[in-house]
Amino acid sequence: MNKLYVMDAEDCLNRLPENTFQTVYIDPPYNTQSKKFEYHDHYDDWEDFITSKIRKTRQVMQETGVLFVSIDDNKLIELRLICNEVFGKDNFLGMFITRQTTRSNAKHINTIHEYIIAYAKNKRKAPAFEIKRLEIPFYADKLLPLMAEIKKEHKQNGIASATQLLKKRLKEFEKIEYFSFLKNYSIVDENGEICFATDLSTPNGEPCELYIEEIMLHLPALKSRGWSSKEKFIKLFNENKLLFKQGRPYEKHLLSESKDNAMSILNFYSRQGKHDLERLDLGNVFSTAKPVEMIKYLIKISQISHNDKILDFFAGSGTTAQAVLECNQEDNGQREFVLCQVQEEIKNNLYAIEYLSGLGYQSNIAEIIKLRLARLQYFIQFTYEIE
Ligand SMILES: C[S@@+](CC[C@H](N)C(=O)[O-])C[C@H]1O[C@@H](n2cnc3c(N)ncnc32)[C@H](O)[C@@H]1O
């Protein structure tokens, strides 16, 4: 069940069952001392404030679980040390850099980025951070038009012509950074899909013929190689991933399903978080909302199933809930969010206070989440409990 706890994170963490969450994303107050935010950001004992929560977080994560924490230069080192102590240095997975719209305007180096650090409860059990390229806007922006163009050519003029066109396009892609992986994708299949193929013979098998009754496939013995297992052929057949060239079977790898490992520089701009709120007619109610797409990305790379439970105990405007709901919408998943937001009066934002009160909401930050979730319910069907 989706849940919003309106209470101190510490109390919430004490109530949550152990070994439950696959992904925990938090965006704590960075202790900037700034007086511009809707929440208080001045702590004398920030390290203590965070440490006890990080300890409890580890307990509520499942064995395969991953913790992501947003942070800036101000507290990066302290946070790393705390997490190293709680999770063990070996469970550090790496660190992302994300784009900031605002500049630090420092005299020496103008900081325009911040970080997301990632720790596993148990690095050996954590999933590989893989994601379909088409789910990354950076790739999708170039790959989707290419796929559409080839499909159209296939439909109008057939496979040979589509393959010719693909060859020409691949040559153009050679020059584009991060697209060198494309050079293998030189085949157009019978549906007009772009793919590459790998041989299904194996060097270490006995040469012998293979007859698979279930799928009516007969493969003669090769001179010096064996064939992949019967089970593999059946599985590929059922997934429509068998491809034949000159009578020989190959495994088909579709471009639409190609995956990539997460890269350390993320192309998400902090400004996008504000746009996400604007789309719900909530622009200007919360100034430090993170981009929905960024949290969706973190959920997807760390997921083990479409039923994962996702926790954010510094919920702010509730971006993580929206990310979870959108992930579910995209793949018919059953993920659940648990958010926690302390009962904190909105500061420094008279507009937000008046806007909320005009709609019958109170003037604390948790009410922003409630309003955001109510707006999302116009587009997405879901329920949640409040405690
Ligand atoms: C940087 S904001 C999070 C913004 C959020 N990621 C978003 O996209 O809207 C940090 C939030 O943590 C909340 N917070 C601070 N101390 C807390 C505590 N002890 N328990 C729960 N929430 C807390 C603040 O009120 C603030 O809303």
Short mmCIF file of C-alpha atoms and ligand atoms in Angstrom, two decimals:
data_model
loop_
_atom_site.label_atom_id
_atom_site.label_comp_id
_atom_site.label_asym_id
_atom_site.label_seq_id
_atom_site.Cartn_x
_atom_site.Cartn_y
_atom_site.Cartn_z
CA MET A 1 0.00 0.00 0.00
CA ASN A 2 1.28 3.48 -0.89
CA LYS A 3 1.79 5.54 2.21
CA LEU A 4 2.54 9.05 3.38
CA TYR A 5 3.84 9.41 6.94
CA VAL A 6 3.54 12.95 8.25
CA MET A 7 6.07 12.76 11.07
CA ASP A 8 9.74 12.91 11.83
CA ALA A 9 11.79 10.56 9.61
CA GLU A 10 13.25 8.89 12.67
CA ASP A 11 9.80 7.92 13.99
CA CYS A 12 8.78 6.72 10.56
CA LEU A 13 11.90 4.57 10.15
CA ASN A 14 11.19 2.99 13.54
CA ARG A 15 7.75 1.93 12.37
CA LEU A 16 8.81 0.49 9.03
CA PRO A 17 9.40 -3.25 8.76
CA GLU A 18 13.00 -4.39 8.31
CA ASN A 19 14.27 -5.83 4.99
CA THR A 20 11.54 -4.21 2.94
CA PHE A 21 12.74 -1.54 0.51
CA GLN A 22 14.58 -2.13 -2.74
CA THR A 23 15.23 1.54 -3.46
CA VAL A 24 15.61 4.35 -0.96
CA TYR A 25 16.06 7.83 -2.41
CA ILE A 26 16.60 10.76 -0.09
CA ASP A 27 17.28 14.41 -0.67
CA PRO A 28 18.06 15.71 2.79
CA PRO A 29 18.42 19.34 3.80
CA TYR A 30 22.01 20.08 2.72
CA ASN A 31 22.64 22.44 5.64
CA THR A 32 23.31 25.33 3.27
CA GLN A 33 22.19 27.81 5.97
CA SER A 34 20.09 29.38 3.22
CA LYS A 35 16.97 31.23 4.26
CA LYS A 36 15.39 30.93 0.82
CA PHE A 37 13.85 27.49 1.08
CA GLU A 38 10.41 26.41 2.27
CA TYR A 39 12.10 24.24 4.89
CA HIS A 40 14.59 24.86 7.63
CA ASP A 41 18.20 24.29 6.46
CA HIS A 42 20.39 25.19 9.37
CA TYR A 43 21.67 22.39 11.58
CA ASP A 44 24.35 22.60 14.27
CA ASP A 45 24.56 18.83 14.33
CA TRP A 46 23.86 17.84 10.71
CA GLU A 47 26.11 14.76 10.93
CA ASP A 48 24.18 13.40 13.94
CA PHE A 49 20.88 14.28 12.30
CA ILE A 50 21.80 12.21 9.25
CA THR A 51 23.78 9.38 10.83
CA SER A 52 20.98 7.90 12.92
CA LYS A 53 18.65 7.96 9.92
CA ILE A 54 21.18 6.32 7.62
CA ARG A 55 21.66 3.54 10.20
CA LYS A 56 17.95 2.83 10.32
CA THR A 57 17.70 3.05 6.55
CA ARG A 58 20.10 0.16 6.18
CA GLN A 59 17.84 -1.97 8.36
CA VAL A 60 14.70 -1.33 6.33
CA MET A 61 16.46 -2.06 3.02
CA GLN A 62 16.21 -5.56 1.62
CA GLU A 63 19.41 -7.53 0.94
CA THR A 64 19.43 -6.48 -2.73
CA GLY A 65 18.49 -2.89 -1.84
CA VAL A 66 20.17 0.35 -2.88
CA LEU A 67 20.33 3.76 -1.21
CA PHE A 68 20.67 6.98 -3.23
CA VAL A 69 21.35 10.27 -1.49
CA SER A 70 21.40 13.69 -3.15
CA ILE A 71 24.01 16.04 -1.73
CA ASP A 72 26.17 19.03 -2.66
CA ASP A 73 29.84 19.89 -2.11
CA ASN A 74 29.12 21.33 1.27
CA LYS A 75 28.44 17.96 2.93
CA LEU A 76 29.64 15.39 0.40
CA ILE A 77 32.70 14.28 2.36
CA GLU A 78 30.85 14.04 5.66
CA LEU A 79 28.05 12.05 4.05
CA ARG A 80 30.48 9.64 2.37
CA LEU A 81 32.21 9.00 5.68
CA ILE A 82 28.91 8.37 7.44
CA CYS A 83 27.74 5.98 4.73
CA ASN A 84 31.11 4.21 4.63
CA GLU A 85 30.79 3.58 8.31
CA VAL A 86 27.18 2.38 8.19
CA PHE A 87 27.29 0.36 4.96
CA GLY A 88 30.98 -0.49 4.79
CA LYS A 89 33.31 1.02 2.18
CA ASP A 90 32.92 -2.05 -0.02
CA ASN A 91 29.25 -1.33 -0.52
CA PHE A 92 29.87 2.07 -2.12
CA LEU A 93 28.52 1.72 -5.69
CA GLY A 94 29.61 5.08 -7.04
CA MET A 95 28.51 8.64 -7.41
CA PHE A 96 26.45 10.51 -9.99
CA ILE A 97 26.91 14.13 -10.95
CA THR A 98 23.78 16.05 -11.88
CA ARG A 99 23.28 19.48 -13.39
CA GLN A 100 22.23 22.46 -11.33
CA THR A 101 20.47 25.39 -12.90
CA THR A 102 21.62 27.82 -10.25
CA ARG A 103 25.27 28.80 -10.01
CA SER A 104 27.07 29.10 -6.71
CA ASN A 105 28.48 32.46 -7.86
CA ALA A 106 31.64 31.76 -5.91
CA LYS A 107 34.69 33.88 -6.50
CA HIS A 108 36.75 30.92 -7.69
CA ILE A 109 34.78 27.98 -9.00
CA ASN A 110 31.18 28.41 -10.00
CA THR A 111 29.55 25.19 -8.98
CA ILE A 112 26.83 24.06 -11.37
CA HIS A 113 26.46 20.46 -10.26
CA GLU A 114 25.58 18.32 -7.31
CA TYR A 115 25.85 14.63 -6.50
CA ILE A 116 23.88 11.49 -5.88
CA ILE A 117 25.85 8.89 -3.96
CA ALA A 118 24.85 5.23 -4.16
CA TYR A 119 25.37 2.47 -1.57
CA ALA A 120 24.20 -1.14 -1.56
CA LYS A 121 23.19 -3.07 1.50
CA ASN A 122 25.23 -5.85 -0.06
CA LYS A 123 27.11 -4.99 -3.25
CA ARG A 124 27.29 -8.63 -4.39
CA LYS A 125 23.51 -8.94 -4.28
CA ALA A 126 22.58 -5.52 -5.66
CA PRO A 127 21.33 -5.51 -9.26
CA ALA A 128 23.58 -4.28 -12.06
CA PHE A 129 22.62 -0.71 -12.88
CA GLU A 130 21.30 -1.40 -16.34
CA ILE A 131 18.61 0.47 -18.19
CA LYS A 132 17.06 0.27 -21.65
CA ARG A 133 18.59 2.95 -23.81
CA LEU A 134 15.14 3.98 -24.99
CA GLU A 135 14.30 4.94 -21.40
CA ILE A 136 17.14 7.48 -21.38
CA PRO A 137 16.08 10.67 -23.18
CA PHE A 138 19.67 11.24 -24.36
CA TYR A 139 19.53 8.01 -26.41
CA ALA A 140 15.81 7.95 -27.16
CA ASP A 141 15.96 11.37 -28.87
CA LYS A 142 18.24 9.94 -31.55
CA LEU A 143 17.25 6.27 -31.66
CA LEU A 144 13.47 6.65 -31.95
CA PRO A 145 13.62 8.72 -35.17
CA LEU A 146 16.15 6.29 -36.63
CA MET A 147 13.94 3.29 -35.82
CA ALA A 148 10.87 5.01 -37.26
CA GLU A 149 12.69 5.94 -40.46
CA ILE A 150 13.93 2.37 -41.04
CA LYS A 151 10.52 0.90 -40.30
CA LYS A 152 8.89 3.24 -42.80
CA GLU A 153 11.46 2.39 -45.47
CA HIS A 154 10.91 -1.32 -44.79
CA LYS A 155 7.17 -0.96 -45.17
CA GLN A 156 7.38 1.06 -48.37
CA ASN A 157 10.35 -0.52 -50.16
CA GLY A 158 11.23 -3.79 -48.41
CA ILE A 159 14.12 -5.26 -46.42
CA ALA A 160 16.94 -4.70 -48.92
CA SER A 161 16.22 -1.02 -49.26
CA ALA A 162 15.77 -0.57 -45.49
CA THR A 163 19.08 -2.34 -44.86
CA GLN A 164 20.78 -0.04 -47.37
CA LEU A 165 19.39 3.03 -45.65
CA LEU A 166 20.39 1.69 -42.23
CA LYS A 167 23.96 1.22 -43.45
CA LYS A 168 24.07 4.85 -44.54
CA ARG A 169 22.66 6.10 -41.23
CA LEU A 170 25.08 3.98 -39.18
CA LYS A 171 27.96 5.63 -40.99
CA GLU A 172 26.62 9.02 -39.85
CA PHE A 173 26.26 7.80 -36.26
CA GLU A 174 29.91 6.72 -36.14
CA LYS A 175 30.90 10.31 -35.49
CA ILE A 176 28.53 10.85 -32.57
CA GLU A 177 29.92 10.36 -29.10
CA TYR A 178 28.43 7.45 -27.09
CA PHE A 179 26.77 5.94 -30.17
CA SER A 180 29.62 3.66 -31.25
CA PHE A 181 27.64 0.68 -29.87
CA LEU A 182 25.29 1.14 -32.84
CA LYS A 183 27.77 -0.19 -35.40
CA ASN A 184 26.71 -3.80 -34.65
CA TYR A 185 23.07 -3.12 -35.37
CA SER A 186 23.23 -3.64 -39.11
CA ILE A 187 20.28 -5.99 -39.67
CA VAL A 188 16.67 -5.11 -40.46
CA ASP A 189 14.36 -7.99 -39.50
CA GLU A 190 11.08 -9.11 -41.10
CA ASN A 191 9.16 -6.53 -39.01
CA GLY A 192 11.38 -3.64 -39.99
CA GLU A 193 13.09 -3.67 -36.58
CA ILE A 194 16.80 -2.89 -36.27
CA CYS A 195 18.84 -5.66 -34.66
CA PHE A 196 22.09 -7.59 -34.60
CA ALA A 197 22.53 -11.34 -34.40
CA THR A 198 24.82 -13.70 -32.50
CA ASP A 199 25.70 -17.19 -33.57
CA LEU A 200 24.02 -20.04 -31.71
CA SER A 201 26.78 -22.60 -32.14
CA THR A 202 29.30 -23.11 -29.34
CA PRO A 203 33.00 -23.96 -29.61
CA ASN A 204 32.95 -26.30 -26.63
CA GLY A 205 30.02 -28.53 -27.58
CA GLU A 206 30.24 -31.92 -29.30
CA PRO A 207 29.41 -31.61 -33.01
CA CYS A 208 26.07 -33.37 -33.37
CA GLU A 209 22.71 -32.78 -35.01
CA LEU A 210 19.91 -31.23 -33.01
CA TYR A 211 16.24 -32.02 -33.41
CA ILE A 212 13.79 -30.03 -31.33
CA GLU A 213 10.35 -31.49 -31.70
CA GLU A 214 8.54 -28.78 -29.73
CA ILE A 215 9.45 -26.13 -32.28
CA MET A 216 9.95 -28.42 -35.31
CA LEU A 217 13.59 -27.40 -35.71
CA HIS A 218 16.20 -29.65 -37.22
CA LEU A 219 19.82 -28.52 -37.26
CA PRO A 220 22.48 -30.67 -38.94
CA ALA A 221 25.79 -31.33 -37.15
CA LEU A 222 28.52 -28.73 -37.71
CA LYS A 223 32.11 -29.70 -38.55
CA SER A 224 33.79 -28.72 -35.31
CA ARG A 225 31.25 -26.93 -33.11
CA GLY A 226 28.21 -27.91 -31.08
CA TRP A 227 24.84 -26.18 -30.76
CA SER A 228 23.47 -24.15 -27.85
CA SER A 229 21.09 -26.03 -25.57
CA LYS A 230 17.64 -27.19 -26.61
CA GLU A 231 16.13 -25.05 -23.84
CA LYS A 232 17.83 -21.96 -25.20
CA PHE A 233 16.41 -22.56 -28.69
CA ILE A 234 12.90 -23.06 -27.29
CA LYS A 235 13.17 -19.95 -25.15
CA LEU A 236 14.39 -17.83 -28.08
CA PHE A 237 11.68 -19.24 -30.32
CA ASN A 238 8.98 -18.36 -27.78
CA GLU A 239 10.37 -14.84 -27.46
CA ASN A 240 10.48 -14.49 -31.25
CA LYS A 241 14.26 -14.02 -31.04
CA LEU A 242 15.35 -16.71 -33.50
CA LEU A 243 16.72 -15.43 -36.77
CA PHE A 244 17.90 -17.54 -39.71
CA LYS A 245 20.61 -16.49 -42.17
CA GLN A 246 21.43 -18.94 -44.97
CA GLY A 247 19.58 -21.58 -42.97
CA ARG A 248 21.74 -21.05 -39.88
CA PRO A 249 20.15 -19.94 -36.57
CA TYR A 250 21.14 -16.80 -34.73
CA GLU A 251 19.93 -15.00 -31.62
CA LYS A 252 18.31 -11.68 -32.43
CA HIS A 253 19.17 -8.60 -30.30
CA LEU A 254 16.74 -5.77 -30.93
CA LEU A 255 17.88 -2.16 -30.79
CA SER A 256 14.61 -1.32 -29.05
CA GLU A 257 15.69 -3.55 -26.15
CA SER A 258 19.35 -2.57 -25.99
CA LYS A 259 20.58 -1.74 -22.51
CA ASP A 260 23.39 0.31 -21.11
CA ASN A 261 25.02 0.58 -17.72
CA ALA A 262 24.43 3.76 -15.78
CA MET A 263 26.97 6.48 -16.47
CA SER A 264 28.28 8.80 -13.79
CA ILE A 265 27.24 12.06 -15.43
CA LEU A 266 23.47 12.40 -15.52
CA ASN A 267 21.80 14.81 -17.91
CA PHE A 268 18.98 15.91 -15.65
CA TYR A 269 18.63 19.60 -14.94
CA SER A 270 17.37 20.70 -11.54
CA ARG A 271 15.15 23.22 -13.34
CA GLN A 272 13.09 20.30 -14.65
CA GLY A 273 11.74 19.67 -11.13
CA LYS A 274 10.07 23.06 -11.25
CA HIS A 275 8.62 22.34 -14.70
CA ASP A 276 7.21 19.06 -13.39
CA LEU A 277 5.34 20.99 -10.70
CA GLU A 278 4.17 23.56 -13.26
CA ARG A 279 2.62 20.77 -15.30
CA LEU A 280 0.41 20.05 -12.29
CA ASP A 281 -0.33 23.74 -11.92
CA LEU A 282 1.87 23.81 -8.83
CA GLY A 283 4.69 26.01 -10.13
CA ASN A 284 6.30 28.11 -7.38
CA VAL A 285 4.89 26.16 -4.42
CA PHE A 286 8.23 24.43 -3.72
CA SER A 287 11.59 25.71 -4.91
CA THR A 288 13.85 22.66 -4.63
CA ALA A 289 11.81 19.86 -6.21
CA LYS A 290 13.95 17.28 -7.95
CA PRO A 291 13.15 16.20 -11.56
CA VAL A 292 10.66 13.34 -11.72
CA GLU A 293 12.62 11.74 -14.57
CA MET A 294 15.76 11.66 -12.45
CA ILE A 295 14.10 9.67 -9.68
CA LYS A 296 12.42 7.40 -12.24
CA TYR A 297 15.87 6.70 -13.60
CA LEU A 298 17.19 5.77 -10.15
CA ILE A 299 14.19 3.50 -9.52
CA LYS A 300 14.67 1.74 -12.84
CA ILE A 301 18.41 1.13 -12.64
CA SER A 302 18.14 -0.29 -9.12
CA GLN A 303 14.99 -2.35 -9.55
CA ILE A 304 14.71 -6.08 -9.12
CA SER A 305 11.02 -6.25 -10.03
CA HIS A 306 8.06 -4.09 -10.99
CA ASN A 307 6.73 -4.62 -7.47
CA ASP A 308 9.59 -2.96 -5.60
CA LYS A 309 8.89 -0.84 -2.56
CA ILE A 310 10.45 2.60 -2.68
CA LEU A 311 11.13 4.86 0.30
CA ASP A 312 11.82 8.61 0.57
CA PHE A 313 11.80 10.00 4.09
CA PHE A 314 12.70 13.59 3.17
CA ALA A 315 9.80 13.82 0.77
CA GLY A 316 9.52 17.62 0.26
CA SER A 317 7.01 18.12 -2.55
CA GLY A 318 6.55 14.37 -3.12
CA THR A 319 8.54 13.97 -6.34
CA THR A 320 9.40 10.36 -5.47
CA ALA A 321 5.71 9.40 -5.31
CA GLN A 322 5.15 10.82 -8.79
CA ALA A 323 8.21 8.96 -10.09
CA VAL A 324 6.94 5.64 -8.67
CA LEU A 325 3.46 6.19 -10.13
CA GLU A 326 4.83 7.07 -13.56
CA CYS A 327 7.12 4.02 -13.59
CA ASN A 328 4.06 1.86 -12.85
CA GLN A 329 2.09 3.56 -15.56
CA GLU A 330 4.83 2.89 -18.11
CA ASP A 331 5.23 -0.83 -17.43
CA ASN A 332 2.02 -1.81 -15.61
CA GLY A 333 4.07 -2.22 -12.45
CA GLN A 334 2.83 -2.56 -8.89
CA ARG A 335 5.59 -0.60 -7.18
CA GLU A 336 4.67 1.10 -3.92
CA PHE A 337 5.92 4.34 -2.44
CA VAL A 338 6.41 5.18 1.18
CA LEU A 339 7.02 8.86 1.78
CA CYS A 340 7.74 10.67 5.00
CA GLN A 341 7.63 14.42 5.53
CA VAL A 342 7.94 16.07 8.92
CA GLN A 343 5.13 18.38 9.97
CA GLU A 344 6.94 21.59 9.03
CA GLU A 345 5.35 24.98 8.38
CA ILE A 346 6.14 26.40 4.94
CA LYS A 347 8.74 29.15 5.22
CA ASN A 348 9.72 31.97 2.85
CA ASN A 349 6.96 31.28 0.36
CA LEU A 350 3.86 33.36 0.93
CA TYR A 351 2.60 32.42 -2.51
CA ALA A 352 2.56 28.70 -1.57
CA ILE A 353 0.81 29.39 1.73
CA GLU A 354 -1.91 31.45 0.06
CA TYR A 355 -2.30 29.06 -2.82
CA LEU A 356 -2.74 26.09 -0.47
CA SER A 357 -5.12 27.92 1.83
CA GLY A 358 -7.20 29.03 -1.17
CA LEU A 359 -7.77 25.35 -1.90
CA GLY A 360 -8.54 24.46 1.71
CA TYR A 361 -5.11 23.02 2.48
CA GLN A 362 -3.02 23.90 5.53
CA SER A 363 0.30 25.70 5.29
CA ASN A 364 2.77 22.90 5.97
CA ILE A 365 4.99 21.04 3.54
CA ALA A 366 3.15 17.70 3.82
CA GLU A 367 0.08 19.50 2.44
CA ILE A 368 2.03 20.23 -0.75
CA ILE A 369 2.47 16.47 -1.16
CA LYS A 370 -1.23 15.87 -0.56
CA LEU A 371 -2.16 18.45 -3.16
CA ARG A 372 0.35 17.06 -5.65
CA LEU A 373 -1.03 13.55 -5.16
CA ALA A 374 -4.60 14.84 -5.56
CA ARG A 375 -3.59 16.47 -8.87
CA LEU A 376 -1.92 13.26 -10.01
CA GLN A 377 -5.12 11.36 -9.31
CA TYR A 378 -6.68 13.18 -12.28
CA PHE A 379 -4.26 11.31 -14.54
CA ILE A 380 -3.28 8.15 -12.70
CA GLN A 381 -5.43 5.75 -10.74
CA PHE A 382 -3.97 5.02 -7.29
CA THR A 383 -4.73 5.21 -3.61
CA TYR A 384 -2.57 5.91 -0.58
CA GLU A 385 -2.84 6.03 3.19
CA ILE A 386 -1.82 8.85 5.48
CA GLU A 387 -0.47 8.30 8.97
C1 LIG B 1 15.46 19.08 -0.01
S1 LIG B 1 13.86 18.79 0.56
C2 LIG B 1 13.33 17.41 -0.40
C3 LIG B 1 12.79 17.78 -1.75
C4 LIG B 1 12.25 16.62 -2.53
N1 LIG B 1 13.30 15.76 -2.99
C5 LIG B 1 11.43 17.09 -3.72
O1 LIG B 1 11.73 16.72 -4.87
O2 LIG B 1 10.48 17.84 -3.52
C6 LIG B 1 14.07 18.12 2.16
C7 LIG B 1 12.79 17.87 2.91
O3 LIG B 1 13.07 17.13 4.11
C8 LIG B 1 12.17 17.57 5.10
N2 LIG B 1 12.70 17.19 6.43
C9 LIG B 1 13.65 17.81 7.15
N3 LIG B 1 13.87 17.17 8.32
C10 LIG B 1 13.04 16.12 8.33
C11 LIG B 1 12.80 15.07 9.26
N4 LIG B 1 13.46 15.00 10.40
N5 LIG B 1 11.87 14.15 8.96
C12 LIG B 1 11.18 14.21 7.78
N6 LIG B 1 11.37 15.17 6.88
C13 LIG B 1 12.28 16.12 7.13
C14 LIG B 1 12.09 19.05 4.88
O4 LIG B 1 10.92 19.59 5.49
C15 LIG B 1 12.08 19.14 3.36
O5 LIG B 1 10.77 19.14 2.87
#
